[in-house]
mmCIF file of C-alpha atoms and ligand atoms in Angstrom:
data_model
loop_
_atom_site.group_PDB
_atom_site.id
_atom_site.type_symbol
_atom_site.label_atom_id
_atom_site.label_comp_id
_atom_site.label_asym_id
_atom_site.label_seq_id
_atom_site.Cartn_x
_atom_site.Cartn_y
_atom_site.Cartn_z
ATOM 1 C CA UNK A 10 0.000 0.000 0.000
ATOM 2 C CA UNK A 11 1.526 3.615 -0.560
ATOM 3 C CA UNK A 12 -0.318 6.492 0.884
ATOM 4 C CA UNK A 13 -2.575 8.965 -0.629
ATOM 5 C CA UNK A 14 -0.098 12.422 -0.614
ATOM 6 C CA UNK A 15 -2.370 14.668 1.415
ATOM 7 C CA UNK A 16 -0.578 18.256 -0.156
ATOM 8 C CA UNK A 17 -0.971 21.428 1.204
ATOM 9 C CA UNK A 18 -0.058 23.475 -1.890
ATOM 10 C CA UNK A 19 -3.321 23.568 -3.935
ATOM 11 C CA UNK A 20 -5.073 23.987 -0.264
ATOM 12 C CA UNK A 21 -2.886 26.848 0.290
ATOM 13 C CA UNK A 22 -2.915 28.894 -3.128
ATOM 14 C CA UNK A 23 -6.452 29.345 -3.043
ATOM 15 C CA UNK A 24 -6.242 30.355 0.416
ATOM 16 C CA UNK A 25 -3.879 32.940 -0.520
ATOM 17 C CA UNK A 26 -6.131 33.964 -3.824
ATOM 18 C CA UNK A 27 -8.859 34.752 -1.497
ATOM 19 C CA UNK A 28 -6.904 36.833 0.758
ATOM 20 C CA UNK A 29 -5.553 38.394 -2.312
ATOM 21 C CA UNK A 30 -8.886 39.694 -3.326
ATOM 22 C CA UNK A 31 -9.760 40.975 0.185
ATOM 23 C CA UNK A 32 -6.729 42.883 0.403
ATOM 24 C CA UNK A 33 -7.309 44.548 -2.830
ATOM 25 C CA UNK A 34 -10.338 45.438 -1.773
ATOM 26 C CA UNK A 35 -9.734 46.885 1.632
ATOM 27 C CA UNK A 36 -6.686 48.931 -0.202
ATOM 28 C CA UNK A 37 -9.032 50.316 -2.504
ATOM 29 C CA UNK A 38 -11.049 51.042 0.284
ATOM 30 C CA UNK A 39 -8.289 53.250 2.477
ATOM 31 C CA UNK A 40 -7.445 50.374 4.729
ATOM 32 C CA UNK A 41 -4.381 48.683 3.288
ATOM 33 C CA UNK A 42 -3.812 45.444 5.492
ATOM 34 C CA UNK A 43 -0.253 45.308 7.445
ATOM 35 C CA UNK A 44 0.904 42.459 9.100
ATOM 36 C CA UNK A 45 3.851 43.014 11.771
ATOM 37 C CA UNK A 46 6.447 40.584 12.459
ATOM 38 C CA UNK A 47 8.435 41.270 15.601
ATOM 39 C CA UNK A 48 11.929 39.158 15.624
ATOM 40 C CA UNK A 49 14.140 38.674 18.256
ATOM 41 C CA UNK A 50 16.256 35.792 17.361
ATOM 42 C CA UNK A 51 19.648 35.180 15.398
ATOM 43 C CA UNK A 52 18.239 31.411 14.854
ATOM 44 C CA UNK A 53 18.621 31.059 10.471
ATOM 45 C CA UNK A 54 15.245 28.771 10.374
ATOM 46 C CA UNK A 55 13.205 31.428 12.067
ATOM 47 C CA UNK A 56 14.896 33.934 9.564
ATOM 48 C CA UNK A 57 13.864 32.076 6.505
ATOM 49 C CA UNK A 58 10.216 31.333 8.114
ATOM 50 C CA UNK A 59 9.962 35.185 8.234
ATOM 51 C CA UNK A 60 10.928 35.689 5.018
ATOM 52 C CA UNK A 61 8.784 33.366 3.659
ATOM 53 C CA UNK A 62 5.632 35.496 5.631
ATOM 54 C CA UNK A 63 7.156 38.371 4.186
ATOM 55 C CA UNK A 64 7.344 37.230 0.891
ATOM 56 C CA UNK A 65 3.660 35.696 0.496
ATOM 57 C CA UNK A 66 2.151 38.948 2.299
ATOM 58 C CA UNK A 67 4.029 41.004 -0.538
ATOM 59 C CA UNK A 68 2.587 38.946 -2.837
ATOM 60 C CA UNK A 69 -0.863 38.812 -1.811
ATOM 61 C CA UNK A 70 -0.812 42.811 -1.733
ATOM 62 C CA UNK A 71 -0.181 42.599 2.133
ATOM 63 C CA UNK A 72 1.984 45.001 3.745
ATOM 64 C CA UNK A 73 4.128 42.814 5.864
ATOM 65 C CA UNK A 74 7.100 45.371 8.542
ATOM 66 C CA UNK A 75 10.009 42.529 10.318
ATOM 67 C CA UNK A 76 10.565 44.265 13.479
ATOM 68 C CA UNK A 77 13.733 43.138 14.207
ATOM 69 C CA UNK A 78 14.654 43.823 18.264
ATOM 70 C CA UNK A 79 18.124 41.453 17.768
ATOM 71 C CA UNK A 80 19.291 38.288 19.656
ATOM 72 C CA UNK A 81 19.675 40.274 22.916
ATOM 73 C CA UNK A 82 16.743 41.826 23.401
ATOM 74 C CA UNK A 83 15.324 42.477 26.570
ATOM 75 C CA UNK A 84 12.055 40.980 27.081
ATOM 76 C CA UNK A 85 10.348 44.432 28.314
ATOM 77 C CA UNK A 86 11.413 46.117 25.539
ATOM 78 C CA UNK A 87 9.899 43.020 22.949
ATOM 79 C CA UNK A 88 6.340 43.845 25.444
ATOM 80 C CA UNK A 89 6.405 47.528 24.851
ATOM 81 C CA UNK A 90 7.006 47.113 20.887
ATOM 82 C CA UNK A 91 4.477 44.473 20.435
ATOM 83 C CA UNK A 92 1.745 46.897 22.906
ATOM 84 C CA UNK A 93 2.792 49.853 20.362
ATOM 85 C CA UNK A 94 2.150 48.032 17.068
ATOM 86 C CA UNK A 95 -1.456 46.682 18.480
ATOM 87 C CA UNK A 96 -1.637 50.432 19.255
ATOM 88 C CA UNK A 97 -0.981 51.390 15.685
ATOM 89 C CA UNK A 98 -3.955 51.517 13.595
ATOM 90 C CA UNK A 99 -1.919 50.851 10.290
ATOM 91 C CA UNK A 100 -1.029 47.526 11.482
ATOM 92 C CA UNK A 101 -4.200 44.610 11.512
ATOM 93 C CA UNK A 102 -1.867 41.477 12.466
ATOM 94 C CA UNK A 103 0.913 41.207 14.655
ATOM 95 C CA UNK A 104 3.335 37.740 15.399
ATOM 96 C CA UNK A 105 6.155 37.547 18.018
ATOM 97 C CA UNK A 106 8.670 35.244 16.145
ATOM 98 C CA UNK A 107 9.812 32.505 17.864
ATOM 99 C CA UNK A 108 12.527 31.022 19.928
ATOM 100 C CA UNK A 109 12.742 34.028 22.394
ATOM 101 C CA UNK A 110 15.897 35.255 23.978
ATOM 102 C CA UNK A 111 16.512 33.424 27.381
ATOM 103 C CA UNK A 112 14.205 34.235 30.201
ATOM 104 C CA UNK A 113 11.391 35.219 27.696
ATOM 105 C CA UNK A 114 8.280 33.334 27.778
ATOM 106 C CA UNK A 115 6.248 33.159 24.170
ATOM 107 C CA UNK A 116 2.821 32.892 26.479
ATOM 108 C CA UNK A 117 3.645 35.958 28.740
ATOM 109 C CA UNK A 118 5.059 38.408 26.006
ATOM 110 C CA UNK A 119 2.052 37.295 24.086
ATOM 111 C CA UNK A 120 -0.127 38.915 26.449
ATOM 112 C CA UNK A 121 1.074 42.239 24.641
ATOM 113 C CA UNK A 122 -1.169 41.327 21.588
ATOM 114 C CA UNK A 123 -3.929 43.086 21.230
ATOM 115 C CA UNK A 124 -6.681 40.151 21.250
ATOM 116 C CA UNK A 125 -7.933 41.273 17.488
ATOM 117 C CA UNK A 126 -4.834 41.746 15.912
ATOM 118 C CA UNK A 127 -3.314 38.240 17.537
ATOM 119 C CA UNK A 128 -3.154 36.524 13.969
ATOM 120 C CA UNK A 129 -1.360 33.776 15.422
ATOM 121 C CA UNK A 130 -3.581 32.998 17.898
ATOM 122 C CA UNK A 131 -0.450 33.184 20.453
ATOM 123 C CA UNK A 132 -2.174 35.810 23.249
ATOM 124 C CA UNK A 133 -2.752 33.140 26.143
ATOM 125 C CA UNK A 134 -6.828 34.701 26.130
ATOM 126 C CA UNK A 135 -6.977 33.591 22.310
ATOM 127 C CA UNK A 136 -6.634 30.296 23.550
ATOM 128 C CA UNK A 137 -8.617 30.237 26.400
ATOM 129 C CA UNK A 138 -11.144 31.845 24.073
ATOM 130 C CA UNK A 139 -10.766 29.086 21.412
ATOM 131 C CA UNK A 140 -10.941 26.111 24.220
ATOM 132 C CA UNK A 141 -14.134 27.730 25.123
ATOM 133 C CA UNK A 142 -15.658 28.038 21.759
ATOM 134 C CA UNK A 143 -15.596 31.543 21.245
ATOM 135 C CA UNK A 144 -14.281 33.413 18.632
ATOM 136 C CA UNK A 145 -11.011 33.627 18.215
ATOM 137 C CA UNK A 146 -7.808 33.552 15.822
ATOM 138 C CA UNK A 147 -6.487 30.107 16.494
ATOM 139 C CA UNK A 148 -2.520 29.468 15.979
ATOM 140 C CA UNK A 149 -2.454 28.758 12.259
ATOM 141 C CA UNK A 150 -0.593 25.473 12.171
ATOM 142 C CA UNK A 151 -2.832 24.277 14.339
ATOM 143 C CA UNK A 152 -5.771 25.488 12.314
ATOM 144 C CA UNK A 153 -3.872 24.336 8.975
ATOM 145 C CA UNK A 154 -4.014 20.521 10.592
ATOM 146 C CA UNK A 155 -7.541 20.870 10.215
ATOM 147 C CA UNK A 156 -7.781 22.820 7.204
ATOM 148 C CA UNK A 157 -6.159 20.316 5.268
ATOM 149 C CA UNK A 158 -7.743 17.099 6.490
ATOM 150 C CA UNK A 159 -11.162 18.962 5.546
ATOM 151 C CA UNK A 160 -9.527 19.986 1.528
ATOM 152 C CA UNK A 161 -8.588 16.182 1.378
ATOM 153 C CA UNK A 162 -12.128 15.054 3.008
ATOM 154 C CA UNK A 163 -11.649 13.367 6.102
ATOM 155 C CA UNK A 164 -14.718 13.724 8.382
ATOM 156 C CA UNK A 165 -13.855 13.824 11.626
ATOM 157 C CA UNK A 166 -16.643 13.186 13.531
ATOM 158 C CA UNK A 167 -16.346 10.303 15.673
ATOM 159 C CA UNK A 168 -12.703 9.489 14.501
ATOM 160 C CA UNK A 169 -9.853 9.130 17.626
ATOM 161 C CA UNK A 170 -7.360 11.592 16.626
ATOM 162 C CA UNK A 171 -3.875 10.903 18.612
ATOM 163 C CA UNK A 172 -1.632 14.524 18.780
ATOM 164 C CA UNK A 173 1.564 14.111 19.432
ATOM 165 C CA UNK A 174 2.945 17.321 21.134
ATOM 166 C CA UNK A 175 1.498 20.026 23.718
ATOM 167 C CA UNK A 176 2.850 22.779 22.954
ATOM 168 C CA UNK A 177 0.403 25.779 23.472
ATOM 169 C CA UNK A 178 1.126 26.933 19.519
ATOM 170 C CA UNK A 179 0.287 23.632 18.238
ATOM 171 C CA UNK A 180 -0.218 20.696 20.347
ATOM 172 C CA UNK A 181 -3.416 22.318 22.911
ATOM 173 C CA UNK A 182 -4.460 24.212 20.065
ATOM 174 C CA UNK A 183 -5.072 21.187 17.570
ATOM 175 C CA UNK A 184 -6.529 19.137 20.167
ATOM 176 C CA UNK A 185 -9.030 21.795 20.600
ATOM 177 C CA UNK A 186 -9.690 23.008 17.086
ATOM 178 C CA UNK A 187 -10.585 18.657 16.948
ATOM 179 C CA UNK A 188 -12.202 18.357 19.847
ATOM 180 C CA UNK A 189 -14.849 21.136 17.899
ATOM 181 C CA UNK A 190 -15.042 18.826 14.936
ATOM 182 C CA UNK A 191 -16.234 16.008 17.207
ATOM 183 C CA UNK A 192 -13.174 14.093 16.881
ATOM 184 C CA UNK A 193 -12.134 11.956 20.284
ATOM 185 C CA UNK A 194 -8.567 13.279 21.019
ATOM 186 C CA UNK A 195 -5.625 11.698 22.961
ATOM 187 C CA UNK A 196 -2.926 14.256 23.470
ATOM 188 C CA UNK A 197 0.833 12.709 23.565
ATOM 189 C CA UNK A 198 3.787 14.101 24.851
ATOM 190 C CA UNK A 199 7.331 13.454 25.644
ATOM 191 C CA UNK A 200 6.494 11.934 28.866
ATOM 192 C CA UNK A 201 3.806 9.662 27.288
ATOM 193 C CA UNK A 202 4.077 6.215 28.029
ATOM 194 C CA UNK A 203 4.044 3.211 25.219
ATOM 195 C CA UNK A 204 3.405 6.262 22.351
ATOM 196 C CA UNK A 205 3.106 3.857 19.902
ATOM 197 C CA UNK A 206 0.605 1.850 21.625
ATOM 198 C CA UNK A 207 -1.912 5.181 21.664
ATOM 199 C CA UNK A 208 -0.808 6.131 18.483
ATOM 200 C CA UNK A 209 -1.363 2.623 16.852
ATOM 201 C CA UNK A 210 -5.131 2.534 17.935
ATOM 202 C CA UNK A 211 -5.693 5.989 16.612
ATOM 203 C CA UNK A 212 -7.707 6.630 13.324
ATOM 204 C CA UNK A 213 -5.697 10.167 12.909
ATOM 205 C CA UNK A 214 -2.344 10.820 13.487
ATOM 206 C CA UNK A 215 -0.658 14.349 14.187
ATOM 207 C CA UNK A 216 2.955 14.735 14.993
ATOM 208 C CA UNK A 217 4.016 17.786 16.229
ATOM 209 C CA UNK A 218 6.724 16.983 18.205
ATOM 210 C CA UNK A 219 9.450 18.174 16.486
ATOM 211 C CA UNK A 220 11.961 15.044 16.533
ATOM 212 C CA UNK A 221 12.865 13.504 13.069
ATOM 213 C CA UNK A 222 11.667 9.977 12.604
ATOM 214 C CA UNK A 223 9.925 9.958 15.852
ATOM 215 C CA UNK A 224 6.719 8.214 13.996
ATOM 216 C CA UNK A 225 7.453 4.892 12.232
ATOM 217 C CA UNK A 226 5.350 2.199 10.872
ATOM 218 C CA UNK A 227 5.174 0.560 14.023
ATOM 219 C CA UNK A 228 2.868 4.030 15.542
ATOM 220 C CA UNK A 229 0.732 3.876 12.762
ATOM 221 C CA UNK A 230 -2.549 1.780 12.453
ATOM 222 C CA UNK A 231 -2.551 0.315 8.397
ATOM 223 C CA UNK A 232 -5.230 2.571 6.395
ATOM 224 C CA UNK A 233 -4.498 5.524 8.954
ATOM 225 C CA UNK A 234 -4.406 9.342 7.741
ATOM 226 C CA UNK A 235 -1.537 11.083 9.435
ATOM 227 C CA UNK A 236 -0.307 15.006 9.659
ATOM 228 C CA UNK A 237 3.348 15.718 9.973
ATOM 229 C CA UNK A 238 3.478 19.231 11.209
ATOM 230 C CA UNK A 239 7.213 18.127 12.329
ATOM 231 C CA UNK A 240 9.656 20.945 10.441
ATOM 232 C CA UNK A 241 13.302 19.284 11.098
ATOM 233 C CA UNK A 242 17.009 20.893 9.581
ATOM 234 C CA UNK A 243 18.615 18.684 8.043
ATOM 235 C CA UNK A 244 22.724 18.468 7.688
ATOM 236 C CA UNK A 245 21.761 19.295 3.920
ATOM 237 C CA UNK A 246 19.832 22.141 4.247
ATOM 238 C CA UNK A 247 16.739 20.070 3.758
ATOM 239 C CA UNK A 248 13.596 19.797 6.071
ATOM 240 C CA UNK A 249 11.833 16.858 7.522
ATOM 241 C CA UNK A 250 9.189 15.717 9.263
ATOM 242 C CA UNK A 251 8.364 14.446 12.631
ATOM 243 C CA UNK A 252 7.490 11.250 10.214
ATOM 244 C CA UNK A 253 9.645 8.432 8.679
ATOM 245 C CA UNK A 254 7.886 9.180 5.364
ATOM 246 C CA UNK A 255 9.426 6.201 3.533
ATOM 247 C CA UNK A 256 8.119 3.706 6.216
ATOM 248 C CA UNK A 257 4.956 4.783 7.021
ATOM 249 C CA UNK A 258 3.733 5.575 3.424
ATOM 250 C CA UNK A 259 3.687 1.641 3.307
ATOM 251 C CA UNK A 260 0.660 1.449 5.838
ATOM 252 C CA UNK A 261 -0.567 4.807 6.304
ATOM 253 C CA UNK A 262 -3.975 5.333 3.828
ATOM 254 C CA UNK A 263 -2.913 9.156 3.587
ATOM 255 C CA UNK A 264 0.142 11.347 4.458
ATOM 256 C CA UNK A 265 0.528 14.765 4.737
ATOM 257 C CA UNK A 266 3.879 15.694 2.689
ATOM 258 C CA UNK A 267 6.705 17.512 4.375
ATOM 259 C CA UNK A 268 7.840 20.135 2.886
ATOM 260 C CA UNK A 269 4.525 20.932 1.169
ATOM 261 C CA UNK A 270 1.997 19.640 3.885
ATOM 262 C CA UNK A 271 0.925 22.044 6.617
ATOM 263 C CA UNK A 272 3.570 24.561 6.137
ATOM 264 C CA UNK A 273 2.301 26.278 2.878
ATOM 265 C CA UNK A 274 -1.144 26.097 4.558
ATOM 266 C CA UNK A 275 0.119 27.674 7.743
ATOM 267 C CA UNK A 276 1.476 31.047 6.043
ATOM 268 C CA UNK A 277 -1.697 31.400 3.786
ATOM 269 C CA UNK A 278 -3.730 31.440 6.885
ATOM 270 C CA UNK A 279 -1.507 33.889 8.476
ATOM 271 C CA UNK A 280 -2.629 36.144 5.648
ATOM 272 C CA UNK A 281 -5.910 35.316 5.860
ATOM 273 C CA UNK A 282 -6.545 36.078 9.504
ATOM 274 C CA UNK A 283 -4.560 39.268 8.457
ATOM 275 C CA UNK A 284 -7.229 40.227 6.041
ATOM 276 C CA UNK A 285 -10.162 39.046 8.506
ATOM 277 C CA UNK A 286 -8.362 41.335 11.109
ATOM 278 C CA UNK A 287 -8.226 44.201 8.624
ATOM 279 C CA UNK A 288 -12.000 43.695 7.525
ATOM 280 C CA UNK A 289 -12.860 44.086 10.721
ATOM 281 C CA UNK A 290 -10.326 47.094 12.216
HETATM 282 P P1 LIG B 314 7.690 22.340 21.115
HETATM 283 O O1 LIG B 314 9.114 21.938 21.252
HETATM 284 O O2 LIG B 314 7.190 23.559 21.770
HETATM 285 O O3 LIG B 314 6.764 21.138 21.595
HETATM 286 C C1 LIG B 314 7.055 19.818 21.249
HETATM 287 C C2 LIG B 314 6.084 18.902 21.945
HETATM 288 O O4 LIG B 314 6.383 17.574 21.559
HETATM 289 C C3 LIG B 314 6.136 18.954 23.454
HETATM 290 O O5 LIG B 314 4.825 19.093 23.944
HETATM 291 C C4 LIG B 314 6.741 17.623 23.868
HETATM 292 O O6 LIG B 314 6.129 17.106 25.052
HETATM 293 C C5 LIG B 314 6.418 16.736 22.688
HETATM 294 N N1 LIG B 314 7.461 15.720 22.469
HETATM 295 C C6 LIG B 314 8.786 15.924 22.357
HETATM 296 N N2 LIG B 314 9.422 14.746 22.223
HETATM 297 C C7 LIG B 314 8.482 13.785 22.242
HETATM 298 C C8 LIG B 314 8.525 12.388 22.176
HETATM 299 N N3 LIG B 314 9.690 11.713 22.025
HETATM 300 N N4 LIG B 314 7.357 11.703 22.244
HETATM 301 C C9 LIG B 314 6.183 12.362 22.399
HETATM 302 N N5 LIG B 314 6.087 13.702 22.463
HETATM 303 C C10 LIG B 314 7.228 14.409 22.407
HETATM 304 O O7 LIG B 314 7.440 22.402 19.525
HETATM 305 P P2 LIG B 314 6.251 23.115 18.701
HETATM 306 O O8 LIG B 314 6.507 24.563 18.646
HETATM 307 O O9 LIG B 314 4.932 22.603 19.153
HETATM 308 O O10 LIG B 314 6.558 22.528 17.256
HETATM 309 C C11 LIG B 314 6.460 21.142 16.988
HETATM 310 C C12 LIG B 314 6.990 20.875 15.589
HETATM 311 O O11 LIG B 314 6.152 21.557 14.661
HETATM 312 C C13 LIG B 314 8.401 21.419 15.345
HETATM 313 O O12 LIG B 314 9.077 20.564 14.444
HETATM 314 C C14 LIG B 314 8.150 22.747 14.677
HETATM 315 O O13 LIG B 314 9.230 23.147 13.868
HETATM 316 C C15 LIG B 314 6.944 22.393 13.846
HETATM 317 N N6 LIG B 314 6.152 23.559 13.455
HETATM 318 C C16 LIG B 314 5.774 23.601 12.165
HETATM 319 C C17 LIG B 314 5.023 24.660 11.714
HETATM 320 C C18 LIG B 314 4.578 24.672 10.288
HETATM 321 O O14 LIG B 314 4.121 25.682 9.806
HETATM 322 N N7 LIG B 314 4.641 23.543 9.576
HETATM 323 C C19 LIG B 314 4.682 25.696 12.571
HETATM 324 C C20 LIG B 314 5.037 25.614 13.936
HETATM 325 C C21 LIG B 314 5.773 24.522 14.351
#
């Protein structure tokens, strides 16, 4: 059996068509959309993730400042910038880049977000507000795990869904965003016990743990559909998953591609919540 390739690219272009359009519109209408990036990191994958935003926002007529603050910067100082830009009424979206200089915590500087212009769902109230049900910009990777299982058609009503990973920008998030679509969710994490054994049983796998090759055959049920949200240097300069793609595409029924899986859906829905935020600023 090889596994149907659940892409991300086609998902993702349309998504960024649409936001396109918007932003056309709202330019024509005075209120050019402007997504801020605030950096504070020397780390080269976080600089090419940025530019990759950057580049996508340009394209899709989005206005899209880096706010660079540099590897040392003090973590009042990131608070103050990120309370001035949700201040700003030029700027719709903001993101604090992550990792964070020592002694900065994503979930407390991410207080700093104004609530409406949190794009990437990383204020600790847009969470609470999402595990509650109300609206609210959920992280976008962990909205693109559920974006793209929808494109491909997976119903997830009923299915068990196993995440692997808690982080509060994917992990939590997912397992809410699932929970919503009536999906029974297990949540795995690094001090799990037996992973495989939960992961085997599940009808949905998501790994978001960030460790290459942490998923083999041996975690995944035959016919299963499973996300690999993993992004992993390699020596090379290449990027893998959090999946052993070669193995698993032998029982898996559908896989979700790294690169080309979540990723590309990830930074179109940073531009669409950027638009949203705009429409509604
Ligand atoms: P994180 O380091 O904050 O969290 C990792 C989680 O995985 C933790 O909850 C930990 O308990 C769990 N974990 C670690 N080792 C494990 C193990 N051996 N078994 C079970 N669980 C284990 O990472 P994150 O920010 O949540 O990111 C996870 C992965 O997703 C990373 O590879 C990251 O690069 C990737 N990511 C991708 C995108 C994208 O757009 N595709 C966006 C954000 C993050």
């Amino acid at each position: 059996m090889s596994a149907r390739v659940l892409s991300g690219k086609e998902l993702a272009a349309s998504v960024r068509t649409e936001a396109a359009e918007r932003a056309t519109a709202l330019a024509a209408a005075g209120r050019p959309p402007k997504l801020a990036v605030v950096v504070a990191t020397a780390d080269e994958s976080s600089a090419w993730y940025v530019r990759s935003i950057a580049r996508a926002a340009e394209k899709a007529g989005i206005a899209c400042d880096v706010v660079d603050l540099g590897a040392e910067a003090d973590p009042a100082r990131i608070r103050d910038r990120l309370a001035e830009l949700s201040a700003d009424d030029t700027v719709h979206g903001v993101i604090l880049q992550t990792p964070l200089p020592r002694g900065a915590k994503l979930e407390d500087l991410a207080g700093a977000i104004a609530v409406e212009k949190d794009v990437d769902g990383a204020n600790p109230l847009s969470l609470g507000r999402l595990a509650a049900g109300l609206p609210a910009f959920a992280p976008a990777t962990a909205e693109a795990v559920v974006a793209i299982l929808d494109h491909h058609g997976v119903d997830l009503a009923g299915l068990h869904v196993a995440v692997v990973g808690r982080s509060t920008v994917v992990g939590k998030p997912a397992a809410h965003l699932l929970l919503d679509r009536n999906a029974t969710v297990t949540v795995c994490h690094s001090r799990t016990r037996d992973l495989a054994a939960i992961t085997a049983v599940a009808d949905v796998v998501v790994a978001a743990a960030g460790r290459a090759g942490l998923i083999t055959a041996e975690h995944v049920r035959t016919g299963a559909v499973v996300v690999d949200v993993g992004t992993n240097p390699t020596e090379d300069g290449g990027l893998v998953g959090d999946v052993d793609a070669i193995a698993v595409a032998d029982k898996a029924g559908a896989l979700t591609p790294v690169p080309g899986g979540v990723g590309p859906v990830t930074t179109a829905l940073l531009l669409r919540h950027t638009v949203q935020a705009a429409d509604r600023g």
